Amino acid sequence: MKDTLNEVGNLVLVKNKSKLNYLILVLAFFIGVGSIYYTNLIVNQLKKREQNQIELFAKTLETLANDNTGFNDNVMLLFEEIVVANETIPVIVAYKNGEPKIHKNLKVPAALNGDEIDLFLKEEIENMRSQYPPIVIANKNQKGEVFNYEYIFYKNSSLLTQLQFYPYVQLTVIAIFFFLSYLAFSFSRTAEQNRVWVGLAKETAHQLGTPLSSLMAWVEYLKADPEYENKDITRELDKDIKKLELITSRFSSIGSVPVLKEENIVEVIRTSINYLQTRISSKVKINLHHEQPELLAKVNKPLFDWVIENICKNAVDAMSGVGIIDINMSRSGEGKIIIDIADTGKGIPKSLVAQIFQPGFTTKKRGWGLGLTLVKRIIENYHQGKIFIKSSEAQAGTTFRIVLNG
Ligand SMILES: Nc1ncnc2c1ncn2[C@@H]1O[C@H](COP(=O)(O)OP(=O)(O)OP(=O)(O)O)[C@@H](O)[C@H]1O
Ligand SMILES: [Mg+2]
């Protein structure tokens, strides 16, 4: 019962985690779209207001130009309140022939001389024309006949331009911030995980060391006694001590920087399989395939054995103790050593493929969900290699691929 609960608990935990990630992504998307949409609303309102303002500006200029009453107070007031008061929208009033007449709210570089200013304003006119068509104002004579035209060019105020880009700048800054925080967080989490792995492994190796050397001494003592020398008990004890030594050496290798030695992978795997074959169901057949008799790669033998053992044990479980494991070893074009381990088991559903290497993920009653985490750690962190599921099909089997640097 407890095991089933444990299993369900683990699955729920992993599922909830991916649901949470999904929720955060959706939320981030809506915040992003929402903030762009809202700023766009404001930008459009402001645009409308600026449009009105510039039209008023144009009308005023037109009225002033055609004013025959002389500069009375009303005219001055209009001029002050509308023309002078526009301190935000950049405008250029140009003659019919395109020559600029006056300009306002433009940042003309101080270093320019007369001709250069003219050129600058003409370029600016083209730029403005691409944003908005100019407003035409008519100059009339005293009879009210139009004798000339002037053009008012204008563009968005810098406030409006800034506001248009603001949400993108803001969202980019926030995204960079979150990305950096995520990096820092995952870096510190990896560092913490490393400390836990290394610490636990070292401590286990250390704890096993004392009773193990004591046991070895006892066996030597028994061997020296003619009564026990060739008895089963001494042989069995010897075997168990060898197994304990192997476990200790695995833990001590995980707990320190492991020494990698150039080994013939074919032989390493053959020895490992010979050892395993006697310990698993006799209805599971393990076949080795390799074209070359020698495939050299740098490995730490106790750790690499552990990898093969874990993957094969999982395969045996997936086949419920009946089936075939094919191990294919080869060298790739780039000189890498490729090891494919294929079983004829129940396969891994696509939805779980991304999770099987996560610590604590198991679908077994008595599983810890640590086997593949350890395997990945050994291959990627200690051997700078790669491990992944090459293929998996329901009820047909799974193939794991290990890539080592040759
Ligand atoms: N060859 C395989 N075929 C099908 N499913 C597999 C295979 N190998 C692994 N799995 C799935 O991946 C899960 C995680 O495997 P892992 O070895 O990490 O943990 P475990 O075997 O459940 O427990 P333990 O910690 O005892 O190894 C398994 O529970 C199983 O569902
Ligand atoms: Mg396992």
PDB file of C-alpha atoms in Angstrom, residues 122-264:
ATOM      1  CA  LYS A 122      14.926  68.403 -46.277  1.00  0.00           C
ATOM      2  CA  GLU A 123      15.869  64.895 -45.155  1.00  0.00           C
ATOM      3  CA  GLU A 124      13.635  65.350 -42.167  1.00  0.00           C
ATOM      4  CA  ILE A 125      10.790  66.394 -44.490  1.00  0.00           C
ATOM      5  CA  GLU A 126      11.133  63.111 -46.396  1.00  0.00           C
ATOM      6  CA  ASN A 127      11.147  61.207 -43.151  1.00  0.00           C
ATOM      7  CA  MET A 128       8.012  63.034 -41.994  1.00  0.00           C
ATOM      8  CA  ARG A 129       6.299  62.507 -45.322  1.00  0.00           C
ATOM      9  CA  SER A 130       6.750  58.749 -44.902  1.00  0.00           C
ATOM     10  CA  GLN A 131       4.909  58.946 -41.556  1.00  0.00           C
ATOM     11  CA  TYR A 132       2.039  61.313 -42.393  1.00  0.00           C
ATOM     12  CA  PRO A 133       0.967  63.189 -45.547  1.00  0.00           C
ATOM     13  CA  PRO A 134       1.549  66.939 -45.113  1.00  0.00           C
ATOM     14  CA  ILE A 135      -1.288  69.352 -44.304  1.00  0.00           C
ATOM     15  CA  VAL A 136      -1.732  71.927 -47.026  1.00  0.00           C
ATOM     16  CA  ILE A 137      -2.458  75.543 -46.063  1.00  0.00           C
ATOM     17  CA  ALA A 138      -3.609  78.031 -48.625  1.00  0.00           C
ATOM     18  CA  ASN A 139      -2.387  81.626 -48.808  1.00  0.00           C
ATOM     19  CA  LYS A 140      -5.084  83.933 -50.068  1.00  0.00           C
ATOM     20  CA  ASN A 141      -5.013  87.485 -51.235  1.00  0.00           C
ATOM     21  CA  GLN A 142      -7.360  90.154 -50.030  1.00  0.00           C
ATOM     22  CA  LYS A 143     -10.048  89.099 -52.448  1.00  0.00           C
ATOM     23  CA  GLY A 144      -9.958  85.635 -50.997  1.00  0.00           C
ATOM     24  CA  GLU A 145      -8.206  84.095 -54.024  1.00  0.00           C
ATOM     25  CA  VAL A 146      -5.633  81.453 -53.400  1.00  0.00           C
ATOM     26  CA  PHE A 147      -2.256  82.535 -54.722  1.00  0.00           C
ATOM     27  CA  ASN A 148       0.081  80.140 -53.006  1.00  0.00           C
ATOM     28  CA  TYR A 149       0.331  76.977 -50.900  1.00  0.00           C
ATOM     29  CA  GLU A 150       2.451  75.966 -47.958  1.00  0.00           C
ATOM     30  CA  TYR A 151       2.921  72.521 -46.497  1.00  0.00           C
ATOM     31  CA  ILE A 152       3.070  71.472 -42.878  1.00  0.00           C
ATOM     32  CA  PHE A 153       5.095  68.331 -42.324  1.00  0.00           C
ATOM     33  CA  TYR A 154       5.015  66.648 -38.936  1.00  0.00           C
ATOM     34  CA  LYS A 155       5.825  63.399 -37.179  1.00  0.00           C
ATOM     35  CA  ASN A 156       5.080  61.651 -33.902  1.00  0.00           C
ATOM     36  CA  SER A 157       6.411  63.349 -30.787  1.00  0.00           C
ATOM     37  CA  SER A 158       9.387  61.621 -29.175  1.00  0.00           C
ATOM     38  CA  LEU A 159       7.116  60.726 -26.243  1.00  0.00           C
ATOM     39  CA  LEU A 160       4.805  58.828 -28.585  1.00  0.00           C
ATOM     40  CA  THR A 161       7.707  57.108 -30.337  1.00  0.00           C
ATOM     41  CA  GLN A 162       9.210  56.060 -27.022  1.00  0.00           C
ATOM     42  CA  LEU A 163       5.872  54.844 -25.770  1.00  0.00           C
ATOM     43  CA  GLN A 164       5.436  52.660 -28.866  1.00  0.00           C
ATOM     44  CA  PHE A 165       8.664  50.819 -28.153  1.00  0.00           C
ATOM     45  CA  TYR A 166       8.330  50.881 -24.397  1.00  0.00           C
ATOM     46  CA  PRO A 167       6.544  47.507 -23.895  1.00  0.00           C
ATOM     47  CA  TYR A 168       9.058  45.709 -26.132  1.00  0.00           C
ATOM     48  CA  VAL A 169      12.014  47.199 -24.273  1.00  0.00           C
ATOM     49  CA  GLN A 170      10.355  46.452 -20.949  1.00  0.00           C
ATOM     50  CA  LEU A 171       9.480  42.866 -21.877  1.00  0.00           C
ATOM     51  CA  THR A 172      12.987  42.246 -23.223  1.00  0.00           C
ATOM     52  CA  VAL A 173      14.561  43.546 -20.015  1.00  0.00           C
ATOM     53  CA  ILE A 174      12.203  41.392 -17.928  1.00  0.00           C
ATOM     54  CA  ALA A 175      12.904  38.324 -20.121  1.00  0.00           C
ATOM     55  CA  ILE A 176      16.672  38.836 -19.793  1.00  0.00           C
ATOM     56  CA  PHE A 177      16.277  39.249 -16.046  1.00  0.00           C
ATOM     57  CA  PHE A 178      14.275  36.013 -15.741  1.00  0.00           C
ATOM     58  CA  PHE A 179      16.668  34.140 -17.991  1.00  0.00           C
ATOM     59  CA  LEU A 180      19.667  35.219 -15.889  1.00  0.00           C
ATOM     60  CA  SER A 181      17.824  34.384 -12.648  1.00  0.00           C
ATOM     61  CA  TYR A 182      16.930  30.981 -14.056  1.00  0.00           C
ATOM     62  CA  LEU A 183      20.567  30.367 -14.993  1.00  0.00           C
ATOM     63  CA  ALA A 184      21.764  31.422 -11.551  1.00  0.00           C
ATOM     64  CA  PHE A 185      19.071  29.333  -9.880  1.00  0.00           C
ATOM     65  CA  SER A 186      19.710  26.210 -11.929  1.00  0.00           C
ATOM     66  CA  PHE A 187      23.459  26.653 -11.491  1.00  0.00           C
ATOM     67  CA  SER A 188      23.111  26.798  -7.726  1.00  0.00           C
ATOM     68  CA  ARG A 189      20.661  23.882  -7.767  1.00  0.00           C
ATOM     69  CA  THR A 190      23.101  21.770  -9.804  1.00  0.00           C
ATOM     70  CA  ALA A 191      25.907  22.711  -7.429  1.00  0.00           C
ATOM     71  CA  GLU A 192      23.730  21.687  -4.494  1.00  0.00           C
ATOM     72  CA  GLN A 193      22.764  18.387  -6.130  1.00  0.00           C
ATOM     73  CA  ASN A 194      26.430  17.699  -6.820  1.00  0.00           C
ATOM     74  CA  ARG A 195      27.281  18.261  -3.178  1.00  0.00           C
ATOM     75  CA  VAL A 196      24.522  15.876  -2.068  1.00  0.00           C
ATOM     76  CA  TRP A 197      25.550  13.149  -4.511  1.00  0.00           C
ATOM     77  CA  VAL A 198      29.238  13.423  -3.736  1.00  0.00           C
ATOM     78  CA  GLY A 199      28.696  13.741   0.017  1.00  0.00           C
ATOM     79  CA  LEU A 200      26.331  10.773   0.262  1.00  0.00           C
ATOM     80  CA  ALA A 201      28.466   8.571  -1.946  1.00  0.00           C
ATOM     81  CA  LYS A 202      31.654   9.382  -0.063  1.00  0.00           C
ATOM     82  CA  GLU A 203      29.993   8.781   3.280  1.00  0.00           C
ATOM     83  CA  THR A 204      28.542   5.430   2.099  1.00  0.00           C
ATOM     84  CA  ALA A 205      31.926   4.256   0.805  1.00  0.00           C
ATOM     85  CA  HIS A 206      33.514   5.360   4.041  1.00  0.00           C
ATOM     86  CA  GLN A 207      30.896   3.635   6.227  1.00  0.00           C
ATOM     87  CA  LEU A 208      31.163   0.408   4.256  1.00  0.00           C
ATOM     88  CA  GLY A 209      34.958   0.456   4.493  1.00  0.00           C
ATOM     89  CA  THR A 210      35.310  -0.444   8.180  1.00  0.00           C
ATOM     90  CA  PRO A 211      33.046  -3.532   8.403  1.00  0.00           C
ATOM     91  CA  LEU A 212      34.377  -4.644   5.032  1.00  0.00           C
ATOM     92  CA  SER A 213      38.006  -4.732   6.115  1.00  0.00           C
ATOM     93  CA  SER A 214      36.940  -6.449   9.299  1.00  0.00           C
ATOM     94  CA  LEU A 215      35.005  -9.070   7.271  1.00  0.00           C
ATOM     95  CA  MET A 216      38.039  -9.595   5.038  1.00  0.00           C
ATOM     96  CA  ALA A 217      40.181 -10.246   8.087  1.00  0.00           C
ATOM     97  CA  TRP A 218      37.617 -12.754   9.369  1.00  0.00           C
ATOM     98  CA  VAL A 219      37.598 -14.629   6.076  1.00  0.00           C
ATOM     99  CA  GLU A 220      41.375 -14.774   6.072  1.00  0.00           C
ATOM    100  CA  TYR A 221      41.149 -16.161   9.597  1.00  0.00           C
ATOM    101  CA  LEU A 222      38.660 -18.833   8.435  1.00  0.00           C
ATOM    102  CA  LYS A 223      40.804 -19.708   5.427  1.00  0.00           C
ATOM    103  CA  ALA A 224      43.742 -20.297   7.738  1.00  0.00           C
ATOM    104  CA  ASP A 225      41.672 -22.804   9.677  1.00  0.00           C
ATOM    105  CA  PRO A 226      41.938 -26.254   7.969  1.00  0.00           C
ATOM    106  CA  GLU A 227      38.401 -27.064   9.085  1.00  0.00           C
ATOM    107  CA  TYR A 228      36.886 -24.174   7.026  1.00  0.00           C
ATOM    108  CA  GLU A 229      39.511 -23.682   4.365  1.00  0.00           C
ATOM    109  CA  ASN A 230      37.621 -25.266   1.467  1.00  0.00           C
ATOM    110  CA  LYS A 231      34.091 -25.106   2.775  1.00  0.00           C
ATOM    111  CA  ASP A 232      31.130 -23.483   0.988  1.00  0.00           C
ATOM    112  CA  ILE A 233      30.740 -20.937   3.752  1.00  0.00           C
ATOM    113  CA  THR A 234      34.226 -19.534   3.110  1.00  0.00           C
ATOM    114  CA  ARG A 235      33.660 -19.412  -0.648  1.00  0.00           C
ATOM    115  CA  GLU A 236      30.262 -17.725  -0.301  1.00  0.00           C
ATOM    116  CA  LEU A 237      31.637 -15.225   2.177  1.00  0.00           C
ATOM    117  CA  ASP A 238      34.453 -14.481  -0.243  1.00  0.00           C
ATOM    118  CA  LYS A 239      31.932 -13.845  -3.050  1.00  0.00           C
ATOM    119  CA  ASP A 240      29.854 -11.522  -0.894  1.00  0.00           C
ATOM    120  CA  ILE A 241      32.956  -9.632   0.135  1.00  0.00           C
ATOM    121  CA  LYS A 242      33.884  -9.186  -3.562  1.00  0.00           C
ATOM    122  CA  LYS A 243      30.383  -7.821  -4.216  1.00  0.00           C
ATOM    123  CA  LEU A 244      30.683  -5.444  -1.266  1.00  0.00           C
ATOM    124  CA  GLU A 245      34.083  -4.329  -2.530  1.00  0.00           C
ATOM    125  CA  LEU A 246      32.533  -3.588  -5.922  1.00  0.00           C
ATOM    126  CA  ILE A 247      29.754  -1.535  -4.319  1.00  0.00           C
ATOM    127  CA  THR A 248      32.274   0.365  -2.217  1.00  0.00           C
ATOM    128  CA  SER A 249      34.442   1.105  -5.221  1.00  0.00           C
ATOM    129  CA  ARG A 250      31.372   2.408  -7.118  1.00  0.00           C
ATOM    130  CA  PHE A 251      30.408   4.726  -4.313  1.00  0.00           C
ATOM    131  CA  SER A 252      33.938   5.953  -3.796  1.00  0.00           C
ATOM    132  CA  SER A 253      34.270   6.619  -7.565  1.00  0.00           C
ATOM    133  CA  ILE A 254      31.028   8.634  -7.557  1.00  0.00           C
ATOM    134  CA  GLY A 255      32.282  10.548  -4.529  1.00  0.00           C
ATOM    135  CA  SER A 256      35.542  11.670  -6.101  1.00  0.00           C
ATOM    136  CA  VAL A 257      36.842  12.763  -9.485  1.00  0.00           C
ATOM    137  CA  PRO A 258      36.864   9.343 -11.172  1.00  0.00           C
ATOM    138  CA  VAL A 259      39.961   8.164 -12.986  1.00  0.00           C
ATOM    139  CA  LEU A 260      39.206   7.383 -16.617  1.00  0.00           C
ATOM    140  CA  LYS A 261      41.286   4.701 -18.306  1.00  0.00           C
ATOM    141  CA  GLU A 262      41.381   3.641 -21.919  1.00  0.00           C
ATOM    142  CA  GLU A 263      39.513   0.325 -22.058  1.00  0.00           C
ATOM    143  CA  ASN A 264      38.193  -2.006 -24.718  1.00  0.00           C
TER     144      ASN A 264
END
